[in-house]
Amino acid sequence: MCAVWCLPGGEAWFRVDEIRPVTGRLTRRPGAPARLRALLDSAQMIVAPGAFDPLSARLVEEAGFPAVYMTGFGTSAALLGRPDVGLLTMTEMVGNAGRIAACVDIPVIADADTGYGNPVNVIRTVGAYEAAGVAGIHIEDQVAPKKCGHLDGKLVIPAAEMAAKIRAAVEARTQPEFVIIARTDARAVEGLERSLQRGRMYREAGADVLFIEALTSEAEAEEAVRAFPGVPLLFNWAEGGKTPPISLDRLKELGYKIVIFPISTLLAATGAMRRILQEIARAGTPAAAMRELPAFAEFVDFIGLPQVREAEQRYAVEAAAPGAGDWRYGW
């Protein structure tokens, strides 16, 4: 089956050769970096909605998107119930990224914050994310502890220090296809021109993709593209953030290669859970709202119960008689 998602006016912006169901495999599919690299080398714009846990990632895959973005903001909210202000450790972030990557077949792009220290720490960070099965990461030039890119009060490290981190990340990867995305948060601190200068330094240091965070207008989004002809750029469609909403057709026209929607799923889940809890508090049960929810049988199928049952049957052994032992081991 061929699927084409169309822009207003009929232009195709997102195309997959086949709509695949959510993966039924119980183990991670190898080769995620190569799949992401193939998308980068294609003419396709990579639209990657955010996921904050494996369930939301499976929903992204079910919807037919070519990649999924592990949001650091959403991970902090889901794991800690706290804002994205640098509270999570590298191992906590990698653990969430690994669980997400293990349950989908589409490549995962993951937030790696500041790289969690100096270039030596970045080397370990890259190795940990690679081992977790993600396809690529972005590292930012904020001072630790970092903040969400659309919160006030950010500080940035010297550009040369960040360039050294990018060089370390590029040289540390064991899979050449593993994608290193350099993010600069300097727009809010030093202005647009300085953030573009930083982007040039990070590209020279070996970054595969550039991420100019918290642009404040469509004109700035356009200027960023002009500054980097031929360089893959990531656009953060931050829901409610400092960057104004820009249509996908315009972003495609400008030439952005990756567009992330980091917290749409998080906000939607919060709203839905709030509504059902209010219904239980009001009525004493969720009965009146059940027709709006997925059926239980549908849900357990979605999360892979049929595949688990198939595996159980495939590897089942006959039950031994009570008291019987295994003669091979003298039991």
mmCIF file of C-alpha atoms in Angstrom:
data_model
loop_
_atom_site.group_PDB
_atom_site.id
_atom_site.type_symbol
_atom_site.label_atom_id
_atom_site.label_comp_id
_atom_site.label_asym_id
_atom_site.label_seq_id
_atom_site.Cartn_x
_atom_site.Cartn_y
_atom_site.Cartn_z
ATOM 1 C CA MET A 1 0.000 0.000 0.000
ATOM 2 C CA CYS A 2 1.241 3.494 -0.787
ATOM 3 C CA ALA A 3 0.409 6.422 1.482
ATOM 4 C CA VAL A 4 0.742 10.091 0.630
ATOM 5 C CA TRP A 5 0.013 12.863 3.122
ATOM 6 C CA CYS A 6 -0.822 16.085 1.330
ATOM 7 C CA LEU A 7 -0.289 19.734 2.045
ATOM 8 C CA PRO A 8 -3.008 22.330 1.545
ATOM 9 C CA GLY A 9 -3.202 22.675 -2.198
ATOM 10 C CA GLY A 10 -2.445 19.022 -2.823
ATOM 11 C CA GLU A 11 1.362 18.914 -2.755
ATOM 12 C CA ALA A 12 2.749 15.709 -1.244
ATOM 13 C CA TRP A 13 5.094 16.355 1.668
ATOM 14 C CA PHE A 14 5.263 12.976 3.352
ATOM 15 C CA ARG A 15 5.303 9.684 1.543
ATOM 16 C CA VAL A 16 5.966 6.106 2.549
ATOM 17 C CA ASP A 17 5.981 3.144 0.226
ATOM 18 C CA GLU A 18 4.005 1.067 2.654
ATOM 19 C CA ILE A 19 1.980 1.677 5.775
ATOM 20 C CA ARG A 20 3.340 -0.796 8.271
ATOM 21 C CA PRO A 21 1.527 -1.846 11.434
ATOM 22 C CA VAL A 22 3.176 -1.341 14.776
ATOM 23 C CA THR A 23 6.053 -3.774 15.047
ATOM 24 C CA GLY A 24 5.211 -7.152 16.548
ATOM 25 C CA ARG A 25 8.824 -8.109 17.214
ATOM 26 C CA LEU A 26 9.805 -8.652 20.824
ATOM 27 C CA THR A 27 13.451 -7.728 20.213
ATOM 28 C CA ARG A 28 15.066 -4.608 18.811
ATOM 29 C CA ARG A 29 15.513 -4.384 15.057
ATOM 30 C CA PRO A 30 19.147 -3.550 14.212
ATOM 31 C CA GLY A 31 20.311 -0.895 11.791
ATOM 32 C CA ALA A 32 18.420 2.177 13.026
ATOM 33 C CA PRO A 33 21.231 4.655 12.243
ATOM 34 C CA ALA A 34 21.444 3.393 8.659
ATOM 35 C CA ARG A 35 17.677 3.805 8.257
ATOM 36 C CA LEU A 36 17.807 7.367 9.543
ATOM 37 C CA ARG A 37 20.789 8.142 7.316
ATOM 38 C CA ALA A 38 18.855 6.834 4.305
ATOM 39 C CA LEU A 39 15.985 9.187 5.166
ATOM 40 C CA LEU A 40 18.423 12.099 5.412
ATOM 41 C CA ASP A 41 19.823 11.219 1.994
ATOM 42 C CA SER A 42 16.363 10.999 0.443
ATOM 43 C CA ALA A 43 14.131 13.803 -0.825
ATOM 44 C CA GLN A 44 11.660 13.170 1.990
ATOM 45 C CA MET A 45 11.079 15.624 4.806
ATOM 46 C CA ILE A 46 11.425 13.685 8.066
ATOM 47 C CA VAL A 47 8.469 14.474 10.307
ATOM 48 C CA ALA A 48 9.145 13.035 13.761
ATOM 49 C CA PRO A 49 6.500 13.562 16.459
ATOM 50 C CA GLY A 50 7.683 13.387 20.027
ATOM 51 C CA ALA A 51 7.327 10.378 22.296
ATOM 52 C CA PHE A 52 7.881 10.369 26.030
ATOM 53 C CA ASP A 53 7.606 6.606 26.594
ATOM 54 C CA PRO A 54 7.378 3.368 24.586
ATOM 55 C CA LEU A 55 3.578 3.484 24.353
ATOM 56 C CA SER A 56 3.554 6.926 22.779
ATOM 57 C CA ALA A 57 6.353 5.819 20.420
ATOM 58 C CA ARG A 58 4.238 2.880 19.257
ATOM 59 C CA LEU A 59 1.416 5.289 18.524
ATOM 60 C CA VAL A 60 3.779 7.413 16.422
ATOM 61 C CA GLU A 61 4.784 4.291 14.504
ATOM 62 C CA GLU A 62 1.144 3.236 14.083
ATOM 63 C CA ALA A 63 0.347 6.640 12.571
ATOM 64 C CA GLY A 64 2.865 5.948 9.800
ATOM 65 C CA PHE A 65 5.591 8.477 10.570
ATOM 66 C CA PRO A 66 9.096 7.666 9.324
ATOM 67 C CA ALA A 67 10.839 8.451 12.637
ATOM 68 C CA VAL A 68 10.095 9.257 16.266
ATOM 69 C CA TYR A 69 11.680 11.888 18.485
ATOM 70 C CA MET A 70 12.373 11.133 22.155
ATOM 71 C CA THR A 71 11.591 14.403 23.875
ATOM 72 C CA GLY A 72 13.669 15.378 26.871
ATOM 73 C CA PHE A 73 10.903 17.687 28.079
ATOM 74 C CA GLY A 74 8.404 14.831 27.893
ATOM 75 C CA THR A 75 10.829 12.354 29.443
ATOM 76 C CA SER A 76 11.329 14.634 32.448
ATOM 77 C CA ALA A 77 7.571 15.123 32.783
ATOM 78 C CA ALA A 78 6.846 11.392 32.457
ATOM 79 C CA LEU A 79 9.660 10.003 34.613
ATOM 80 C CA LEU A 80 9.848 12.701 37.273
ATOM 81 C CA GLY A 81 6.651 14.700 36.932
ATOM 82 C CA ARG A 82 8.937 17.733 36.839
ATOM 83 C CA PRO A 83 9.975 20.359 34.261
ATOM 84 C CA ASP A 84 12.900 20.043 31.870
ATOM 85 C CA VAL A 85 15.526 21.901 33.909
ATOM 86 C CA GLY A 86 18.386 19.405 33.881
ATOM 87 C CA LEU A 87 17.134 17.097 36.627
ATOM 88 C CA LEU A 88 17.517 13.851 34.670
ATOM 89 C CA THR A 89 20.830 12.023 34.465
ATOM 90 C CA MET A 90 22.379 10.553 31.338
ATOM 91 C CA THR A 91 21.555 7.007 32.399
ATOM 92 C CA GLU A 92 17.902 7.893 32.995
ATOM 93 C CA MET A 93 17.619 9.514 29.574
ATOM 94 C CA VAL A 94 19.417 6.629 27.856
ATOM 95 C CA GLY A 95 17.203 4.124 29.656
ATOM 96 C CA ASN A 96 14.078 5.774 28.308
ATOM 97 C CA ALA A 97 15.584 6.047 24.827
ATOM 98 C CA GLY A 98 16.484 2.359 24.877
ATOM 99 C CA ARG A 99 13.002 1.274 25.901
ATOM 100 C CA ILE A 100 11.537 3.381 23.112
ATOM 101 C CA ALA A 101 13.987 2.092 20.505
ATOM 102 C CA ALA A 102 13.306 -1.512 21.546
ATOM 103 C CA CYS A 103 9.602 -1.355 20.763
ATOM 104 C CA VAL A 104 9.472 0.397 17.363
ATOM 105 C CA ASP A 105 11.039 -0.349 13.991
ATOM 106 C CA ILE A 106 11.245 3.303 12.908
ATOM 107 C CA PRO A 107 14.459 5.152 13.835
ATOM 108 C CA VAL A 108 14.561 7.112 17.092
ATOM 109 C CA ILE A 109 16.130 10.568 17.339
ATOM 110 C CA ALA A 110 16.885 11.274 20.997
ATOM 111 C CA ASP A 111 17.542 14.319 23.112
ATOM 112 C CA ALA A 112 20.980 14.043 24.750
ATOM 113 C CA ASP A 113 20.875 17.427 26.516
ATOM 114 C CA THR A 114 24.392 18.887 26.883
ATOM 115 C CA GLY A 115 26.150 15.555 26.433
ATOM 116 C CA TYR A 116 26.304 15.420 30.238
ATOM 117 C CA GLY A 117 29.673 17.033 30.731
ATOM 118 C CA ASN A 118 32.908 17.727 28.895
ATOM 119 C CA PRO A 119 34.134 15.984 25.698
ATOM 120 C CA VAL A 120 35.195 12.910 27.681
ATOM 121 C CA ASN A 121 31.656 12.623 29.082
ATOM 122 C CA VAL A 122 30.296 13.103 25.571
ATOM 123 C CA ILE A 123 32.293 10.093 24.396
ATOM 124 C CA ARG A 124 30.550 7.948 27.000
ATOM 125 C CA THR A 125 27.183 9.519 26.163
ATOM 126 C CA VAL A 126 27.474 8.643 22.471
ATOM 127 C CA GLY A 127 28.435 5.071 23.302
ATOM 128 C CA ALA A 128 25.504 4.701 25.673
ATOM 129 C CA TYR A 129 22.947 6.023 23.184
ATOM 130 C CA GLU A 130 24.405 3.878 20.402
ATOM 131 C CA ALA A 131 24.155 0.803 22.621
ATOM 132 C CA ALA A 132 20.554 1.755 23.437
ATOM 133 C CA GLY A 133 19.634 1.390 19.760
ATOM 134 C CA VAL A 134 18.767 4.969 18.854
ATOM 135 C CA ALA A 135 19.584 6.325 15.410
ATOM 136 C CA GLY A 136 20.859 9.757 16.350
ATOM 137 C CA ILE A 137 21.094 12.330 19.112
ATOM 138 C CA HIS A 138 21.200 16.075 19.504
ATOM 139 C CA ILE A 139 23.616 17.795 21.860
ATOM 140 C CA GLU A 140 23.177 21.436 22.886
ATOM 141 C CA ASP A 141 25.540 24.215 23.912
ATOM 142 C CA GLN A 142 23.835 25.220 27.148
ATOM 143 C CA VAL A 143 25.545 25.539 30.498
ATOM 144 C CA ALA A 144 24.609 22.658 32.798
ATOM 145 C CA PRO A 145 22.136 22.277 34.346
ATOM 146 C CA LYS A 146 20.311 22.988 31.107
ATOM 147 C CA LYS A 147 16.747 24.195 30.591
ATOM 148 C CA CYS A 148 14.093 23.512 27.997
ATOM 149 C CA GLY A 149 15.015 25.516 24.916
ATOM 150 C CA HIS A 150 11.845 27.582 25.186
ATOM 151 C CA LEU A 151 12.235 28.585 28.832
ATOM 152 C CA ASP A 152 13.880 31.820 29.947
ATOM 153 C CA GLY A 153 17.139 32.035 31.861
ATOM 154 C CA LYS A 154 19.391 29.911 29.632
ATOM 155 C CA LEU A 155 23.160 30.288 29.473
ATOM 156 C CA VAL A 156 25.520 28.939 26.810
ATOM 157 C CA ILE A 157 29.060 27.645 26.986
ATOM 158 C CA PRO A 158 31.851 29.080 24.782
ATOM 159 C CA ALA A 159 31.431 28.081 21.150
ATOM 160 C CA ALA A 160 34.895 26.506 20.969
ATOM 161 C CA GLU A 161 34.049 24.286 23.929
ATOM 162 C CA MET A 162 30.895 23.100 22.203
ATOM 163 C CA ALA A 163 32.776 22.486 18.951
ATOM 164 C CA ALA A 164 35.145 20.231 20.890
ATOM 165 C CA LYS A 165 32.151 18.279 22.197
ATOM 166 C CA ILE A 166 30.870 17.799 18.656
ATOM 167 C CA ARG A 167 34.282 16.575 17.471
ATOM 168 C CA ALA A 168 34.360 14.137 20.382
ATOM 169 C CA ALA A 169 30.863 12.895 19.547
ATOM 170 C CA VAL A 170 31.696 12.359 15.877
ATOM 171 C CA GLU A 171 34.915 10.508 16.651
ATOM 172 C CA ALA A 172 33.315 8.433 19.429
ATOM 173 C CA ARG A 173 30.599 6.800 17.363
ATOM 174 C CA THR A 174 31.240 3.212 16.369
ATOM 175 C CA GLN A 175 28.567 3.253 13.655
ATOM 176 C CA PRO A 176 29.434 5.788 10.937
ATOM 177 C CA GLU A 177 25.727 6.214 10.156
ATOM 178 C CA PHE A 178 24.890 7.319 13.727
ATOM 179 C CA VAL A 179 23.594 10.873 13.314
ATOM 180 C CA ILE A 180 25.066 13.718 15.388
ATOM 181 C CA ILE A 181 22.826 16.786 15.567
ATOM 182 C CA ALA A 182 24.362 19.978 16.970
ATOM 183 C CA ARG A 183 21.880 22.262 18.690
ATOM 184 C CA THR A 184 22.604 25.847 19.632
ATOM 185 C CA ASP A 185 20.535 27.738 22.180
ATOM 186 C CA ALA A 186 22.432 30.960 21.581
ATOM 187 C CA ARG A 187 19.549 32.746 19.826
ATOM 188 C CA ALA A 188 17.966 33.677 23.147
ATOM 189 C CA VAL A 189 21.305 34.608 24.741
ATOM 190 C CA GLU A 190 23.534 36.140 22.058
ATOM 191 C CA GLY A 191 21.159 36.862 19.175
ATOM 192 C CA LEU A 192 20.477 35.273 15.806
ATOM 193 C CA GLU A 193 23.715 36.139 14.020
ATOM 194 C CA ARG A 194 25.866 34.711 16.769
ATOM 195 C CA SER A 195 23.768 31.550 16.864
ATOM 196 C CA LEU A 196 24.349 31.126 13.117
ATOM 197 C CA GLN A 197 28.093 31.638 13.619
ATOM 198 C CA ARG A 198 28.015 28.903 16.238
ATOM 199 C CA GLY A 199 26.157 26.648 13.813
ATOM 200 C CA ARG A 200 28.957 27.110 11.261
ATOM 201 C CA MET A 201 31.554 26.126 13.853
ATOM 202 C CA TYR A 202 29.589 23.042 14.834
ATOM 203 C CA ARG A 203 29.169 21.992 11.217
ATOM 204 C CA GLU A 204 32.925 22.378 10.673
ATOM 205 C CA ALA A 205 33.436 20.192 13.758
ATOM 206 C CA GLY A 206 31.532 17.396 12.000
ATOM 207 C CA ALA A 207 27.863 17.735 12.923
ATOM 208 C CA ASP A 208 25.590 15.945 10.449
ATOM 209 C CA VAL A 209 22.548 18.154 11.147
ATOM 210 C CA LEU A 210 22.171 21.628 12.676
ATOM 211 C CA PHE A 211 19.407 22.634 15.094
ATOM 212 C CA ILE A 212 19.029 26.395 15.639
ATOM 213 C CA GLU A 213 16.755 26.449 18.678
ATOM 214 C CA ALA A 214 14.050 28.985 19.642
ATOM 215 C CA LEU A 215 13.856 31.040 16.463
ATOM 216 C CA THR A 216 11.333 33.816 17.015
ATOM 217 C CA SER A 217 9.834 34.401 13.554
ATOM 218 C CA GLU A 218 9.349 32.891 10.138
ATOM 219 C CA ALA A 219 11.885 35.406 8.827
ATOM 220 C CA GLU A 220 14.493 33.992 11.223
ATOM 221 C CA ALA A 221 13.638 30.447 10.127
ATOM 222 C CA GLU A 222 14.238 31.549 6.545
ATOM 223 C CA GLU A 223 17.507 33.302 7.429
ATOM 224 C CA ALA A 224 18.793 30.150 9.120
ATOM 225 C CA VAL A 225 18.241 28.164 5.922
ATOM 226 C CA ARG A 226 19.986 30.790 3.812
ATOM 227 C CA ALA A 227 22.970 30.632 6.155
ATOM 228 C CA PHE A 228 23.448 26.892 5.588
ATOM 229 C CA PRO A 229 22.864 25.952 1.935
ATOM 230 C CA GLY A 230 22.943 22.192 1.480
ATOM 231 C CA VAL A 231 23.151 21.478 5.217
ATOM 232 C CA PRO A 232 20.346 19.397 6.800
ATOM 233 C CA LEU A 233 18.494 21.533 9.350
ATOM 234 C CA LEU A 234 16.114 20.503 12.122
ATOM 235 C CA PHE A 235 13.102 22.685 12.916
ATOM 236 C CA ASN A 236 11.540 22.462 16.354
ATOM 237 C CA TRP A 237 7.771 22.997 16.018
ATOM 238 C CA ALA A 238 7.601 23.679 19.748
ATOM 239 C CA GLU A 239 3.961 23.606 20.795
ATOM 240 C CA GLY A 240 3.361 26.893 22.614
ATOM 241 C CA GLY A 241 7.056 27.822 22.630
ATOM 242 C CA LYS A 242 8.965 30.892 21.452
ATOM 243 C CA THR A 243 8.965 29.827 17.791
ATOM 244 C CA PRO A 244 5.701 30.732 16.036
ATOM 245 C CA PRO A 245 3.830 27.956 14.229
ATOM 246 C CA ILE A 246 4.880 27.608 10.607
ATOM 247 C CA SER A 247 3.038 25.321 8.206
ATOM 248 C CA LEU A 248 4.722 22.180 6.968
ATOM 249 C CA ASP A 249 4.377 23.285 3.373
ATOM 250 C CA ARG A 250 6.333 26.443 4.190
ATOM 251 C CA LEU A 251 9.006 24.503 6.085
ATOM 252 C CA LYS A 252 9.346 22.136 3.139
ATOM 253 C CA GLU A 253 9.579 25.111 0.791
ATOM 254 C CA LEU A 254 12.302 26.646 2.955
ATOM 255 C CA GLY A 255 14.234 23.378 2.894
ATOM 256 C CA TYR A 256 14.123 22.057 6.459
ATOM 257 C CA LYS A 257 15.015 18.363 6.541
ATOM 258 C CA ILE A 258 13.685 17.295 9.958
ATOM 259 C CA VAL A 259 10.643 18.678 11.761
ATOM 260 C CA ILE A 260 9.914 17.577 15.320
ATOM 261 C CA PHE A 261 6.688 18.048 17.275
ATOM 262 C CA PRO A 262 8.116 17.371 20.737
ATOM 263 C CA ILE A 263 5.165 17.545 23.117
ATOM 264 C CA SER A 264 1.916 17.135 21.150
ATOM 265 C CA THR A 265 1.522 13.578 22.448
ATOM 266 C CA LEU A 266 2.388 14.638 26.005
ATOM 267 C CA LEU A 267 -0.158 17.464 26.033
ATOM 268 C CA ALA A 268 -2.810 15.259 24.415
ATOM 269 C CA ALA A 269 -2.238 12.474 26.942
ATOM 270 C CA THR A 270 -2.409 14.930 29.831
ATOM 271 C CA GLY A 271 -5.696 16.342 28.586
ATOM 272 C CA ALA A 272 -7.226 12.911 28.035
ATOM 273 C CA MET A 273 -6.155 11.584 31.447
ATOM 274 C CA ARG A 274 -7.425 14.717 33.148
ATOM 275 C CA ARG A 275 -10.838 14.317 31.514
ATOM 276 C CA ILE A 276 -11.264 10.654 32.468
ATOM 277 C CA LEU A 277 -10.165 11.313 36.042
ATOM 278 C CA GLN A 278 -12.658 14.146 36.312
ATOM 279 C CA GLU A 279 -15.355 11.769 35.071
ATOM 280 C CA ILE A 280 -14.441 9.156 37.701
ATOM 281 C CA ALA A 281 -14.438 11.852 40.395
ATOM 282 C CA ARG A 282 -17.810 13.149 39.227
ATOM 283 C CA ALA A 283 -19.660 9.913 38.506
ATOM 284 C CA GLY A 284 -17.787 7.345 40.562
ATOM 285 C CA THR A 285 -16.869 5.238 37.500
ATOM 286 C CA PRO A 286 -15.591 5.874 33.957
ATOM 287 C CA ALA A 287 -18.590 4.024 32.472
ATOM 288 C CA ALA A 288 -20.061 7.043 30.665
ATOM 289 C CA ALA A 289 -16.792 7.740 28.878
ATOM 290 C CA MET A 290 -15.876 4.169 27.951
ATOM 291 C CA ARG A 291 -17.257 4.475 24.432
ATOM 292 C CA GLU A 292 -14.660 7.176 23.727
ATOM 293 C CA LEU A 293 -11.768 4.945 24.795
ATOM 294 C CA PRO A 294 -10.054 2.083 22.965
ATOM 295 C CA ALA A 295 -11.605 -1.276 23.789
ATOM 296 C CA PHE A 296 -9.517 -3.410 26.137
ATOM 297 C CA ALA A 297 -9.153 -6.180 23.541
ATOM 298 C CA GLU A 298 -8.019 -3.670 20.928
ATOM 299 C CA PHE A 299 -5.488 -2.176 23.317
ATOM 300 C CA VAL A 300 -3.856 -5.453 24.324
ATOM 301 C CA ASP A 301 -3.589 -6.382 20.651
ATOM 302 C CA PHE A 302 -1.915 -3.011 19.994
ATOM 303 C CA ILE A 303 0.728 -3.521 22.678
ATOM 304 C CA GLY A 304 1.599 -6.967 21.339
ATOM 305 C CA LEU A 305 -0.281 -9.638 23.271
ATOM 306 C CA PRO A 306 -0.879 -11.769 20.137
ATOM 307 C CA GLN A 307 2.880 -11.922 19.516
ATOM 308 C CA VAL A 308 3.512 -12.909 23.131
ATOM 309 C CA ARG A 309 0.934 -15.701 22.890
ATOM 310 C CA GLU A 310 2.436 -16.894 19.631
ATOM 311 C CA ALA A 311 5.870 -17.071 21.263
ATOM 312 C CA GLU A 312 4.447 -18.916 24.265
ATOM 313 C CA GLN A 313 2.885 -21.529 21.990
ATOM 314 C CA ARG A 314 5.991 -21.838 19.831
ATOM 315 C CA TYR A 315 8.268 -22.554 22.774
ATOM 316 C CA ALA A 316 5.851 -24.381 25.041
ATOM 317 C CA VAL A 317 6.956 -27.716 26.517
ATOM 318 C CA GLU A 318 4.803 -30.491 27.838
ATOM 319 C CA ALA A 319 4.148 -30.214 31.523
ATOM 320 C CA ALA A 320 5.948 -32.897 33.511
ATOM 321 C CA ALA A 321 3.991 -35.230 35.755
ATOM 322 C CA PRO A 322 3.851 -34.123 39.378
ATOM 323 C CA GLY A 323 7.003 -35.195 41.177
ATOM 324 C CA ALA A 324 8.827 -36.053 37.958
ATOM 325 C CA GLY A 325 12.354 -34.788 37.574
ATOM 326 C CA ASP A 326 14.780 -34.430 34.720
ATOM 327 C CA TRP A 327 16.663 -37.749 34.442
ATOM 328 C CA ARG A 328 19.526 -36.090 32.596
ATOM 329 C CA TYR A 329 20.542 -34.215 35.699
ATOM 330 C CA GLY A 330 19.592 -36.846 38.283
ATOM 331 C CA TRP A 331 16.572 -34.869 39.490
#
